[in-house]
mmCIF file with all atom_site columns, C-alpha atoms in Angstrom:
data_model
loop_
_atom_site.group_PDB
_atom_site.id
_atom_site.type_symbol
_atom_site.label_atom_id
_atom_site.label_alt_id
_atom_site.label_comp_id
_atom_site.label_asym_id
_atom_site.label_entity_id
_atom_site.label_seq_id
_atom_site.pdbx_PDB_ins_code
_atom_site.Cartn_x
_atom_site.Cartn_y
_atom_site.Cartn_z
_atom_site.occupancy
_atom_site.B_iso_or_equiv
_atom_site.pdbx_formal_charge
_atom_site.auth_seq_id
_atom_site.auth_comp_id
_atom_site.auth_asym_id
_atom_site.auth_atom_id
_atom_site.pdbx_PDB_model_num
ATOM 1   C CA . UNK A 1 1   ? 134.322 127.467 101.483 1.00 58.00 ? 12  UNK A CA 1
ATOM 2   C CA . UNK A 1 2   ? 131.533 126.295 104.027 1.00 58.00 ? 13  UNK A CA 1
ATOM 3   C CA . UNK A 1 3   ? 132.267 122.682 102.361 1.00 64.00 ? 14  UNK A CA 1
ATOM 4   C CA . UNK A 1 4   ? 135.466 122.595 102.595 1.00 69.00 ? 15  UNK A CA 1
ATOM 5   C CA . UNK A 1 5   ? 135.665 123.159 106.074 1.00 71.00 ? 16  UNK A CA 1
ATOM 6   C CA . UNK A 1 6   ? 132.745 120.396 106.456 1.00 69.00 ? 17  UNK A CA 1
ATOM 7   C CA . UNK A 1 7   ? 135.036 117.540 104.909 1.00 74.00 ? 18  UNK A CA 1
ATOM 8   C CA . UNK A 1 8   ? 137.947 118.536 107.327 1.00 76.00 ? 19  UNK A CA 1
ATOM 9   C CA . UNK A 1 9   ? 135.509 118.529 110.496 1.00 79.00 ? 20  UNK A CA 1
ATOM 10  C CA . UNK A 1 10  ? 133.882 114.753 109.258 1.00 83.00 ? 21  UNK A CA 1
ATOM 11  C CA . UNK A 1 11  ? 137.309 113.937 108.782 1.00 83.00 ? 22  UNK A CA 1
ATOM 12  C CA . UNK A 1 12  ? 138.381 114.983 112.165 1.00 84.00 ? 23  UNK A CA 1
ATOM 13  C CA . UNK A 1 13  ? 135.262 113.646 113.527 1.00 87.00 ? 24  UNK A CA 1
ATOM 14  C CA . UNK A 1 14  ? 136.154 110.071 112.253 1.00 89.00 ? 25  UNK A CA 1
ATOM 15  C CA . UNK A 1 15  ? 139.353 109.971 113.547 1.00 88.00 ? 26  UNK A CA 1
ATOM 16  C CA . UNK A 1 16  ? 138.476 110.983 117.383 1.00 89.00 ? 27  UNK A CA 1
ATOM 17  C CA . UNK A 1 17  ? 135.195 107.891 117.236 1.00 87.00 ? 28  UNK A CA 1
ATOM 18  C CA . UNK A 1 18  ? 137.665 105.161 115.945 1.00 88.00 ? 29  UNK A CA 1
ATOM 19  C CA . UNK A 1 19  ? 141.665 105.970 116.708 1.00 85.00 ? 30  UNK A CA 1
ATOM 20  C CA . UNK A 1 20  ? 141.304 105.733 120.249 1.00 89.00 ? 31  UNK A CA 1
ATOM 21  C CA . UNK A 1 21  ? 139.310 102.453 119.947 1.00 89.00 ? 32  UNK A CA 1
ATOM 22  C CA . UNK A 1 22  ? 142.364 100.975 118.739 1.00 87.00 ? 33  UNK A CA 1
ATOM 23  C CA . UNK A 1 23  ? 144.294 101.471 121.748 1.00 87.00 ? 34  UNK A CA 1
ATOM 24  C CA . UNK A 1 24  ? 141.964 98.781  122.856 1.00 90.00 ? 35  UNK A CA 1
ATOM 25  C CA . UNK A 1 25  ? 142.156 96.713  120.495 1.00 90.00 ? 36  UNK A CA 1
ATOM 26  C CA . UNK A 1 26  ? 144.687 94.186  119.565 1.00 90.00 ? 37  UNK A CA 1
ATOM 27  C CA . UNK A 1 27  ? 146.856 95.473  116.502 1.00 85.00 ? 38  UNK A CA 1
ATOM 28  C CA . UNK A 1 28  ? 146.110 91.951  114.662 1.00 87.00 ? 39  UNK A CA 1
ATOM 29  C CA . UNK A 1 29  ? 142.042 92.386  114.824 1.00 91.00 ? 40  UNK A CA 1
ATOM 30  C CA . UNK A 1 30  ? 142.346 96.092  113.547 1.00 92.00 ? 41  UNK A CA 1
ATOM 31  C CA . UNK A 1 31  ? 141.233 95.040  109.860 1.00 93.00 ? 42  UNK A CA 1
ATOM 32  C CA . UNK A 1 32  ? 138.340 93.203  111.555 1.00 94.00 ? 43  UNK A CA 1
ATOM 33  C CA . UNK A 1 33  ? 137.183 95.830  113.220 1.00 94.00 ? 44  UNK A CA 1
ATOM 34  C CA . UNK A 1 34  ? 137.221 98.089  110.474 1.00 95.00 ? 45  UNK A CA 1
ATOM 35  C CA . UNK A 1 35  ? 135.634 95.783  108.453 1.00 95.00 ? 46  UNK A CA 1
ATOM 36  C CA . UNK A 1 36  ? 132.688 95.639  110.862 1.00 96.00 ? 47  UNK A CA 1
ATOM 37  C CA . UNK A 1 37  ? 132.226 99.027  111.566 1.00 95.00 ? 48  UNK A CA 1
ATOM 38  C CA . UNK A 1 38  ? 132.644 99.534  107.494 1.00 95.00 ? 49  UNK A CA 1
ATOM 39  C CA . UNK A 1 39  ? 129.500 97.417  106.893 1.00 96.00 ? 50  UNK A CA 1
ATOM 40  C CA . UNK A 1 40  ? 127.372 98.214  109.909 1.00 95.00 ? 51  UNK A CA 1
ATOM 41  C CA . UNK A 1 41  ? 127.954 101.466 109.888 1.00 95.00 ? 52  UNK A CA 1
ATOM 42  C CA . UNK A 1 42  ? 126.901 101.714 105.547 1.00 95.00 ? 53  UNK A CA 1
ATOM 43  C CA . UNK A 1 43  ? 123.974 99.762  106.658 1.00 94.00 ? 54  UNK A CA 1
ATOM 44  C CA . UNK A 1 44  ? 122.878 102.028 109.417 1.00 94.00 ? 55  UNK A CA 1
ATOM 45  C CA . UNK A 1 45  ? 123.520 105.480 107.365 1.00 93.00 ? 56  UNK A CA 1
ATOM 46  C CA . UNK A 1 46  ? 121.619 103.647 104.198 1.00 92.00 ? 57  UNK A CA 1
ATOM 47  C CA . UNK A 1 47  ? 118.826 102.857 106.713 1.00 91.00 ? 58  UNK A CA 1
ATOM 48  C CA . UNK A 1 48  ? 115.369 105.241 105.651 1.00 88.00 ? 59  UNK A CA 1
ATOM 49  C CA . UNK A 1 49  ? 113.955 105.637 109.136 1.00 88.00 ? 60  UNK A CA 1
ATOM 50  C CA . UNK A 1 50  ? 117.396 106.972 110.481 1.00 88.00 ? 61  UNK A CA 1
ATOM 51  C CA . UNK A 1 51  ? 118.399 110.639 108.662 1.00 87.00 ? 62  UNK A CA 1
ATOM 52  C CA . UNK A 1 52  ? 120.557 112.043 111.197 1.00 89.00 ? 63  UNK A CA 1
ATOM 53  C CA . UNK A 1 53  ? 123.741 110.535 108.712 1.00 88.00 ? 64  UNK A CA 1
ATOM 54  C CA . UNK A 1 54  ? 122.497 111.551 105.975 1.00 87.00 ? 65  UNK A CA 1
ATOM 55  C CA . UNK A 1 55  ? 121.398 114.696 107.078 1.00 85.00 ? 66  UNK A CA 1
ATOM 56  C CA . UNK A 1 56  ? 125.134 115.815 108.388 1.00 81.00 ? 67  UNK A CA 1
ATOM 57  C CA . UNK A 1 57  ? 126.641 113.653 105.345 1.00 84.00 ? 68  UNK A CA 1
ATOM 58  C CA . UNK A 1 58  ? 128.800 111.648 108.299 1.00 87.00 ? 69  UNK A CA 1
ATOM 59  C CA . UNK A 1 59  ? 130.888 109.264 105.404 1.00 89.00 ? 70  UNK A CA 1
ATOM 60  C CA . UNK A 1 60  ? 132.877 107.778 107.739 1.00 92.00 ? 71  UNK A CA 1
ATOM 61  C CA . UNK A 1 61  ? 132.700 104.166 105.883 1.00 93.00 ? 72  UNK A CA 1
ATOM 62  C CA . UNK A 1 62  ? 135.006 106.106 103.249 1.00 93.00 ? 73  UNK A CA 1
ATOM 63  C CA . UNK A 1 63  ? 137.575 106.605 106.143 1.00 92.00 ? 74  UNK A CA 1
ATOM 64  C CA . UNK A 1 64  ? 137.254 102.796 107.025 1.00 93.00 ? 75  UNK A CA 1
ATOM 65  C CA . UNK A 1 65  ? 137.342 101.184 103.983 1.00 94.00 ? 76  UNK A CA 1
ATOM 66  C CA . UNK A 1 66  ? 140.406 103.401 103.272 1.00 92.00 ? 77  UNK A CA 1
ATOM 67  C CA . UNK A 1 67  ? 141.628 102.386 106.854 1.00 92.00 ? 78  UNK A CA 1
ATOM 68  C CA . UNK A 1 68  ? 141.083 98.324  105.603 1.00 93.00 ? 79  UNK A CA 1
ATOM 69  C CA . UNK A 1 69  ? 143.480 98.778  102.391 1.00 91.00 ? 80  UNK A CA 1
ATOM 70  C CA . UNK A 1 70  ? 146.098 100.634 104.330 1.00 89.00 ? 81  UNK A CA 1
ATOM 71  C CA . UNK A 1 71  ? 146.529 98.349  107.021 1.00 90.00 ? 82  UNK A CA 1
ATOM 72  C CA . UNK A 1 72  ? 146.575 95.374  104.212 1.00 88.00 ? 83  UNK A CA 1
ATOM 73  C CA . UNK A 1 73  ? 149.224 97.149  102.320 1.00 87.00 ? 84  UNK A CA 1
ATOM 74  C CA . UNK A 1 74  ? 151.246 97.350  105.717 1.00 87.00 ? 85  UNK A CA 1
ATOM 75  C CA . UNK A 1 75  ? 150.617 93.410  106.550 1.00 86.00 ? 86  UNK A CA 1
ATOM 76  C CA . UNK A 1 76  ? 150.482 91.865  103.491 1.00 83.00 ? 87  UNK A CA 1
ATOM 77  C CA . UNK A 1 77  ? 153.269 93.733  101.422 1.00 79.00 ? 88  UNK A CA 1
ATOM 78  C CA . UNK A 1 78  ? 154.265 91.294  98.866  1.00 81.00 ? 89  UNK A CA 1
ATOM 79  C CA . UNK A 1 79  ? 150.754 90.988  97.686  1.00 83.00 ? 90  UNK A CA 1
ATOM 80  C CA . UNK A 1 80  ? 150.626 92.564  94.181  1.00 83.00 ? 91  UNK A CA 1
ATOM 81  C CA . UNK A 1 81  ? 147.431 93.039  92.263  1.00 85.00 ? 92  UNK A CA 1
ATOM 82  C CA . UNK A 1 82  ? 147.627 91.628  88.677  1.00 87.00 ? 93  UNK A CA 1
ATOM 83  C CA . UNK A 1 83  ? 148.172 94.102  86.001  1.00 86.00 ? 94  UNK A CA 1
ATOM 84  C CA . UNK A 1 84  ? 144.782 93.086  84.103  1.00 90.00 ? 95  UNK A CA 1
ATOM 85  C CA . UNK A 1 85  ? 142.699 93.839  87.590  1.00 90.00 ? 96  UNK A CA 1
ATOM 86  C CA . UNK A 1 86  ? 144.957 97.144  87.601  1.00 90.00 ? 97  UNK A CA 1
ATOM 87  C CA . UNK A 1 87  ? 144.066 97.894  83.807  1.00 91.00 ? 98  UNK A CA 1
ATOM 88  C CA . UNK A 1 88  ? 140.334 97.628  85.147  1.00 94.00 ? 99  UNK A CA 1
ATOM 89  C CA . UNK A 1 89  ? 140.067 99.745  88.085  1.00 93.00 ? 100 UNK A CA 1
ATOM 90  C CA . UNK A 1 90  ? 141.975 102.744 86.358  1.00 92.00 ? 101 UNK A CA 1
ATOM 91  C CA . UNK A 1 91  ? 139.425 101.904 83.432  1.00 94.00 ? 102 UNK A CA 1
ATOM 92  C CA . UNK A 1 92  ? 136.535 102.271 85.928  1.00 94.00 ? 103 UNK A CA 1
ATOM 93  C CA . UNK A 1 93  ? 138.044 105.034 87.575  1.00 93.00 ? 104 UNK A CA 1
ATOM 94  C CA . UNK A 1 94  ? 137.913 106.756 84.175  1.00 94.00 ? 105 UNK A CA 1
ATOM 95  C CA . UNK A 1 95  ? 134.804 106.169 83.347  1.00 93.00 ? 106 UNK A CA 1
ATOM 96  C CA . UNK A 1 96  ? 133.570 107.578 86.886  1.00 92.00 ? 107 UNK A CA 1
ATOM 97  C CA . UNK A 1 97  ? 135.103 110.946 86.155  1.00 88.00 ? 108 UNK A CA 1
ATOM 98  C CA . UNK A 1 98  ? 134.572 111.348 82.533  1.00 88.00 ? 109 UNK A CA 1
ATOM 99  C CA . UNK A 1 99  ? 130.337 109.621 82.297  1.00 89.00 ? 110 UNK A CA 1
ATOM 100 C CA . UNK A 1 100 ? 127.639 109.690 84.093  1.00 88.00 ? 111 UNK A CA 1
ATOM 101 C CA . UNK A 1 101 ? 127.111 105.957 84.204  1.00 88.00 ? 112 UNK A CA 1
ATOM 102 C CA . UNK A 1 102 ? 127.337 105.273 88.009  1.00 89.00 ? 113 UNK A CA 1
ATOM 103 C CA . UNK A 1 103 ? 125.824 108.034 89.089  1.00 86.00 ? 114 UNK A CA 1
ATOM 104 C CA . UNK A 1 104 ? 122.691 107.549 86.406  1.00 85.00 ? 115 UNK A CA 1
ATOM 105 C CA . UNK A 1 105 ? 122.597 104.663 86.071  1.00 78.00 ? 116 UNK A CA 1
ATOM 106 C CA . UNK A 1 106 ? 122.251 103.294 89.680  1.00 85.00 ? 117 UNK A CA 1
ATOM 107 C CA . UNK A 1 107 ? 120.659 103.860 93.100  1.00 88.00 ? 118 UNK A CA 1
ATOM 108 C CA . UNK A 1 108 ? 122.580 106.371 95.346  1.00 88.00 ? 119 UNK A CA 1
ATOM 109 C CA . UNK A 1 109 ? 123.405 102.984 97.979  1.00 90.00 ? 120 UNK A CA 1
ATOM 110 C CA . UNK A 1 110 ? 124.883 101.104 95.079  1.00 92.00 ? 121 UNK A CA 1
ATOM 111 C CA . UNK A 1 111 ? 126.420 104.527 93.880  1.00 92.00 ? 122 UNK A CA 1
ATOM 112 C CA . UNK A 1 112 ? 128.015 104.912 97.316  1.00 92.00 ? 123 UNK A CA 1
ATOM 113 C CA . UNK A 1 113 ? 128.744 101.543 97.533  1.00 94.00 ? 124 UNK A CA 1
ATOM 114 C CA . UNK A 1 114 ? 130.873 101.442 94.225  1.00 94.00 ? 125 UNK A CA 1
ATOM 115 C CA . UNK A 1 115 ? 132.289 104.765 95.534  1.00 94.00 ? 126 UNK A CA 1
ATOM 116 C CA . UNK A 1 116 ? 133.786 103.402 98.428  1.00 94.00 ? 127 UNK A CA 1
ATOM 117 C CA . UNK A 1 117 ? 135.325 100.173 97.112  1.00 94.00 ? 128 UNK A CA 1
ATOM 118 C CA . UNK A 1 118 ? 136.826 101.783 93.632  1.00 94.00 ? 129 UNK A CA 1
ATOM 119 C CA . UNK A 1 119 ? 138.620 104.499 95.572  1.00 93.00 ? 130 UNK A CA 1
ATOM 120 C CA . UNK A 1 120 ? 139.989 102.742 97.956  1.00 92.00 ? 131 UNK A CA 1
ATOM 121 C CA . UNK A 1 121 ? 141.706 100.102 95.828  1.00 92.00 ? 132 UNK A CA 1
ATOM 122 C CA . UNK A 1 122 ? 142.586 102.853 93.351  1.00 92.00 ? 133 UNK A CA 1
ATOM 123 C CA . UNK A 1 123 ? 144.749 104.592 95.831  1.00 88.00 ? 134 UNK A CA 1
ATOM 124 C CA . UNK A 1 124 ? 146.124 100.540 96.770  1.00 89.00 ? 135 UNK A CA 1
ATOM 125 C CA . UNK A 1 125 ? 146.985 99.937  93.195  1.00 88.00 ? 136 UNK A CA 1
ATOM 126 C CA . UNK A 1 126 ? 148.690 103.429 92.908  1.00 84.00 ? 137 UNK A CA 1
ATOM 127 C CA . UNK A 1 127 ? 151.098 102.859 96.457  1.00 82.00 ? 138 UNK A CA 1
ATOM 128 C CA . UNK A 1 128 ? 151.944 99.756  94.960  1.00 79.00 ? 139 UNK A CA 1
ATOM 129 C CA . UNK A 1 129 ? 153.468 100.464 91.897  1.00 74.00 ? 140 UNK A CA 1
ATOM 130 C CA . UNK A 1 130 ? 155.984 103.249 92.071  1.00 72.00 ? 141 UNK A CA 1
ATOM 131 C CA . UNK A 1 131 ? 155.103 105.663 88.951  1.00 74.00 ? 142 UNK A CA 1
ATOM 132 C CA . UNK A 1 132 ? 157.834 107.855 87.705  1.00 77.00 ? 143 UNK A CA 1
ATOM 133 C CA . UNK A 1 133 ? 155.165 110.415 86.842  1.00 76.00 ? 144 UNK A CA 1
ATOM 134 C CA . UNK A 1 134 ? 154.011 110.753 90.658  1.00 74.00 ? 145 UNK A CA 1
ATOM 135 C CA . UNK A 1 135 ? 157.446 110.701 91.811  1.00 78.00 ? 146 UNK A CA 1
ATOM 136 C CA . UNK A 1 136 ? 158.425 113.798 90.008  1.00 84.00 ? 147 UNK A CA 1
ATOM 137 C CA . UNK A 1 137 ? 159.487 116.400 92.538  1.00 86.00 ? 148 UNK A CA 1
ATOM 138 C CA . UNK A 1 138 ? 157.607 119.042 91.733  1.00 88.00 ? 149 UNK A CA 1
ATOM 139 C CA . UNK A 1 139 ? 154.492 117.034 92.099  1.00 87.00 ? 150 UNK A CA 1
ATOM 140 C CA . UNK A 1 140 ? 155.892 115.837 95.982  1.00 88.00 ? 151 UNK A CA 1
ATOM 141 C CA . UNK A 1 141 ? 156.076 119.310 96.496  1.00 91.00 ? 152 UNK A CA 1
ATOM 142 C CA . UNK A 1 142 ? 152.538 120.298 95.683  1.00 91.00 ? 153 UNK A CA 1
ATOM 143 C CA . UNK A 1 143 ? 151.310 116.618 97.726  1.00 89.00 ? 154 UNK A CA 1
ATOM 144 C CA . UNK A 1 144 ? 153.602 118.917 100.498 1.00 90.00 ? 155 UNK A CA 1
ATOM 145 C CA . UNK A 1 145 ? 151.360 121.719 99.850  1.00 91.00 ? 156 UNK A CA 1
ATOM 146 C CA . UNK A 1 146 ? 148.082 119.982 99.166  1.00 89.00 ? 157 UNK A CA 1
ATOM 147 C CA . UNK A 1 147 ? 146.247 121.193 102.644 1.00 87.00 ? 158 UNK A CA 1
ATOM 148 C CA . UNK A 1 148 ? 146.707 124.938 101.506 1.00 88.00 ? 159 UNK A CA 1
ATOM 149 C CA . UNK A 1 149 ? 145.687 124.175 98.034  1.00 90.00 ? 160 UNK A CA 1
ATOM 150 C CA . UNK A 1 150 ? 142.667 121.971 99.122  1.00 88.00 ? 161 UNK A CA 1
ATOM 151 C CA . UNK A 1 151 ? 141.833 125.082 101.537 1.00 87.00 ? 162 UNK A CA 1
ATOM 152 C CA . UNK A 1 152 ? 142.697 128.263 99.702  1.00 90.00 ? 163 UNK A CA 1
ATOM 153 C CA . UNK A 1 153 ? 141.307 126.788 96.692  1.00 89.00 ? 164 UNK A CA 1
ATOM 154 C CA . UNK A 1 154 ? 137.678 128.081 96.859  1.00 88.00 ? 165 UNK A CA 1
ATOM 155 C CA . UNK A 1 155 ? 138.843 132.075 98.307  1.00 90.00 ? 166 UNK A CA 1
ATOM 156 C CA . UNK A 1 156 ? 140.861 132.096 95.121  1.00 93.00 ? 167 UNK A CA 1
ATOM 157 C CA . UNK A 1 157 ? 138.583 130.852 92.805  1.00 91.00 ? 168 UNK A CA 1
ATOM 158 C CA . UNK A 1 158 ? 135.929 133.855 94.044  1.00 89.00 ? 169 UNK A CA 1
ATOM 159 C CA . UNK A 1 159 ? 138.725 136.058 93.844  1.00 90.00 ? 170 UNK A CA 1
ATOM 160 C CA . UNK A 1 160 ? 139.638 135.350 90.354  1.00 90.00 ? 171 UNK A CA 1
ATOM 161 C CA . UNK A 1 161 ? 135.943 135.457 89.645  1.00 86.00 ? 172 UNK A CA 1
ATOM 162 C CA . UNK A 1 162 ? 135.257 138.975 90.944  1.00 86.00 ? 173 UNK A CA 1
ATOM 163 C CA . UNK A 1 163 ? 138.154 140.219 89.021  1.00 83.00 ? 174 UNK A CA 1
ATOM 164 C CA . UNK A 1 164 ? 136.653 138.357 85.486  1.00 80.00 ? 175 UNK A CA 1
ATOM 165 C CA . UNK A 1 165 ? 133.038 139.526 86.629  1.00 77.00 ? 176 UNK A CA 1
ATOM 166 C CA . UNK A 1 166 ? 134.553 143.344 86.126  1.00 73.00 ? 177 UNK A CA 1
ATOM 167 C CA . UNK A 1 167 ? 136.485 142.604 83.052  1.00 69.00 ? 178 UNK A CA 1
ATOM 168 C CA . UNK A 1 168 ? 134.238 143.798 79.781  1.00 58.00 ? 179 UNK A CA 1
ATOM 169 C CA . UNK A 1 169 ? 137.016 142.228 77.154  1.00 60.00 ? 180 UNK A CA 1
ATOM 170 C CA . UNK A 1 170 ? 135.602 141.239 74.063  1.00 57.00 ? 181 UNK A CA 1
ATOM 171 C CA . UNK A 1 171 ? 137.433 138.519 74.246  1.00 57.00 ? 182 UNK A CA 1
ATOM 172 C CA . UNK A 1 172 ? 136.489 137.150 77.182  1.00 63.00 ? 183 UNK A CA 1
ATOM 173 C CA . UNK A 1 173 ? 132.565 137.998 75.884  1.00 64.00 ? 184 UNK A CA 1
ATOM 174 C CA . UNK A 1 174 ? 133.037 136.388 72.695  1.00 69.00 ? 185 UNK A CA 1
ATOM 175 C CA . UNK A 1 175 ? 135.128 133.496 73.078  1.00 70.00 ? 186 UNK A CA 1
ATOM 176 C CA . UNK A 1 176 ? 133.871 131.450 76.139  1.00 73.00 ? 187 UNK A CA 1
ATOM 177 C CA . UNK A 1 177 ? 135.937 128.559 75.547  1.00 77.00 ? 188 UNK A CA 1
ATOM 178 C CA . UNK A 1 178 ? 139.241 131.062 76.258  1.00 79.00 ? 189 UNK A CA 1
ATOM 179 C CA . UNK A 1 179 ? 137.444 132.863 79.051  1.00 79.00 ? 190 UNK A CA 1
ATOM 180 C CA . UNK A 1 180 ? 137.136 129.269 80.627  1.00 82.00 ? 191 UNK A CA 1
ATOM 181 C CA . UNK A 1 181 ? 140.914 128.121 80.241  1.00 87.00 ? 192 UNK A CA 1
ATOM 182 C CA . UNK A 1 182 ? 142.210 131.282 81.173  1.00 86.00 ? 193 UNK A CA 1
ATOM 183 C CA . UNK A 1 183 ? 140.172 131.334 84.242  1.00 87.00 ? 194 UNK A CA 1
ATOM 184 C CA . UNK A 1 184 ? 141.076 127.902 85.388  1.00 90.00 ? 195 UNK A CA 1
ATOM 185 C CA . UNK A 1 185 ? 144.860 128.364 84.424  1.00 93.00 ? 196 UNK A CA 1
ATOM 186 C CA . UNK A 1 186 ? 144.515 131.464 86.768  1.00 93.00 ? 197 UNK A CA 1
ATOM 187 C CA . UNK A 1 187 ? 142.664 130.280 90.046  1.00 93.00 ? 198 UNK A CA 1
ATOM 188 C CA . UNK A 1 188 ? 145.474 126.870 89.463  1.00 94.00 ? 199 UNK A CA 1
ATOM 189 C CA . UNK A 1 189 ? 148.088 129.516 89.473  1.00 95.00 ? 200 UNK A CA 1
ATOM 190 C CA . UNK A 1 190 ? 147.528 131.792 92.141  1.00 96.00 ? 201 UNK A CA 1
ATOM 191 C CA . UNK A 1 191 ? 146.421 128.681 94.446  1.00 95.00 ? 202 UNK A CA 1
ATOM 192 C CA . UNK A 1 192 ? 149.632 126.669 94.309  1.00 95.00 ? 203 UNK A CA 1
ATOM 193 C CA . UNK A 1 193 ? 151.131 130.873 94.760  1.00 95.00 ? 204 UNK A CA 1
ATOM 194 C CA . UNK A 1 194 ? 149.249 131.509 97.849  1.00 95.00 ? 205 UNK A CA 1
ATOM 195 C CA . UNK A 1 195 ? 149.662 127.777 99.092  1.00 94.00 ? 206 UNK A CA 1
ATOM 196 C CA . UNK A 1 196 ? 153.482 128.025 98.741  1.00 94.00 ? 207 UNK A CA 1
ATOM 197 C CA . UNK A 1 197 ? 153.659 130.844 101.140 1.00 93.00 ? 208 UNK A CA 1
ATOM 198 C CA . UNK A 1 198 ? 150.684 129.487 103.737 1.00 92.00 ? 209 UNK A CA 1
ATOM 199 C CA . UNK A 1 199 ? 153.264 126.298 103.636 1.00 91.00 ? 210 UNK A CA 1
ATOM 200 C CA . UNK A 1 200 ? 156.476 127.930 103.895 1.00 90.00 ? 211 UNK A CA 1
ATOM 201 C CA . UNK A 1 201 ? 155.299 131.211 106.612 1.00 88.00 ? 212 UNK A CA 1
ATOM 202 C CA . UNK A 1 202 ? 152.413 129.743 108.401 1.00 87.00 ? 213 UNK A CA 1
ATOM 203 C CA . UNK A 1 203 ? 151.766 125.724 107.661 1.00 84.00 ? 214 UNK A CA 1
ATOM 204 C CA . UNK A 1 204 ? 155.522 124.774 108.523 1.00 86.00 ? 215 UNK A CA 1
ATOM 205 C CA . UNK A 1 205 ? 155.763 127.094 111.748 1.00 82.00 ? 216 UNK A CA 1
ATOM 206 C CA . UNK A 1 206 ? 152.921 124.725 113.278 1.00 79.00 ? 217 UNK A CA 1
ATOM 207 C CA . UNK A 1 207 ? 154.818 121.813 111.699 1.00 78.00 ? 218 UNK A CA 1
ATOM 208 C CA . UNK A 1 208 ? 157.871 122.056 113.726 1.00 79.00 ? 219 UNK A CA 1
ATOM 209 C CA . UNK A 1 209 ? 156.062 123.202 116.906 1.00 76.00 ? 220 UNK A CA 1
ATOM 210 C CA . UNK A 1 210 ? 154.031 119.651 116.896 1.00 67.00 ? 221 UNK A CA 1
ATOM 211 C CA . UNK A 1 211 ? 157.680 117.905 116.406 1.00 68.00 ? 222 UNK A CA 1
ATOM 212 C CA . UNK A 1 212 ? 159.384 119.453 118.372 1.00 65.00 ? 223 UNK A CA 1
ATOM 213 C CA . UNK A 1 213 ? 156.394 118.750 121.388 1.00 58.00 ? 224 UNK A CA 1
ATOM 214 C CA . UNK A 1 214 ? 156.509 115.236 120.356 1.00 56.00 ? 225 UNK A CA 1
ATOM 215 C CA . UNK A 1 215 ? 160.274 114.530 120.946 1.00 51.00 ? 226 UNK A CA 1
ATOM 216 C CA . UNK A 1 216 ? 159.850 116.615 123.947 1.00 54.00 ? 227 UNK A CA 1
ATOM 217 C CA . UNK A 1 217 ? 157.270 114.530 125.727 1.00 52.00 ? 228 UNK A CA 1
ATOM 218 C CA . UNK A 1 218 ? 158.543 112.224 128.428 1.00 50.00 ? 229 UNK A CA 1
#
């Protein structure tokens, strides 16, 4: 749960350093910027002699480099990658998830380095294309939802793990490869549950209150 809340607070973090630097900067040198403080700043957390980075895990060039594709999407919208350099990143982001070979099979800057670029064109080649699969309501819906399940996902997963750690089925002793899918079909379950009604009782209350100050403010 502890690193859960640590990706929200480096999140947050980013966004009070750079946002209000763009208020003084001109909207058509944004991707500049970004693009410098992208590199320096992956130098300086790469650098040996300086841990403090490291030490706190401050990714912020993820933020940036993400902040360089949006801003491109937004200028440059008739720019369309070709379907063969599409075929290849969703090929490489396979192979990320599914091997080892990145991770293994290089240095942790290259690692991060590859890390950075693949996910942030990944996400540019999927708000390109419309897919009919990600456009399915039900899956808007749980994008709607996504800060509860992103949250709650770890306090259910313990939950639904004390509950299995008291169970004594034979079934569950015998037969780990059902124990596992009937776990994970359970803690998916009761998280998109539990995130429905954070959304709809707690979530949305906050929601309105922060439009409703907006249209209010002079």
């Amino acid at each position: 749960m502890l690193e859960i809340l640590w990706s929200i607070g480096i999140e947050e973090q980013f966004y009070l350093l750079v946002a209000p630097l763009f208020l003084l900067i001109p909207s058509k040198r944004i991707v500049y910027f970004l693009l410098f403080f992208t590199v320096c700043y992956f130098i300086i957390y790469n650098i040996e002699d300086i841990d403090f980075f490291r030490k706190y895990k401050l990714l912020f060039y993820y933020f940036s480099m993400s902040g360089i594709i949006a801003v491109l999407s937004i200028k440059c919208p008739d720019f369309k990658v070709k379907s063969g350099v599409k075929g290849l990143i969703f090929f490489l982001f396979i192979l990320y998830f599914v091997t080892d070979i990145f991770a293994a099979g290089t240095s942790e800057l290259t690692y991060q380095l590859i890390s950075m670029i693949l996910f942030s064109v990944l996400i540019f080649c999927i708000v390109q294309t419309p897919y009919s699969l990600l456009e399915n309501s039900r899956l808007k819906y749980l994008g709607k939802i996504s800060y509860g399940i992103y949250m709650l996902h770890a306090i259910v997963m313990h939950f639904v793990g004390l509950i299995f750690m008291n169970l004594h089925s034979k079934i569950l002793d015998h037969h780990p490869a059902i124990f596992i899918l009937i776990f994970n079909l359970l803690t998916l379950t009761l998280t998109i549950f539990v995130s429905h009604f954070s959304y709809r009782y707690f979530e949305s209350y906050f929601l309105k209150l922060k439009t409703a100050k907006t249209y209010t403010q002079p």
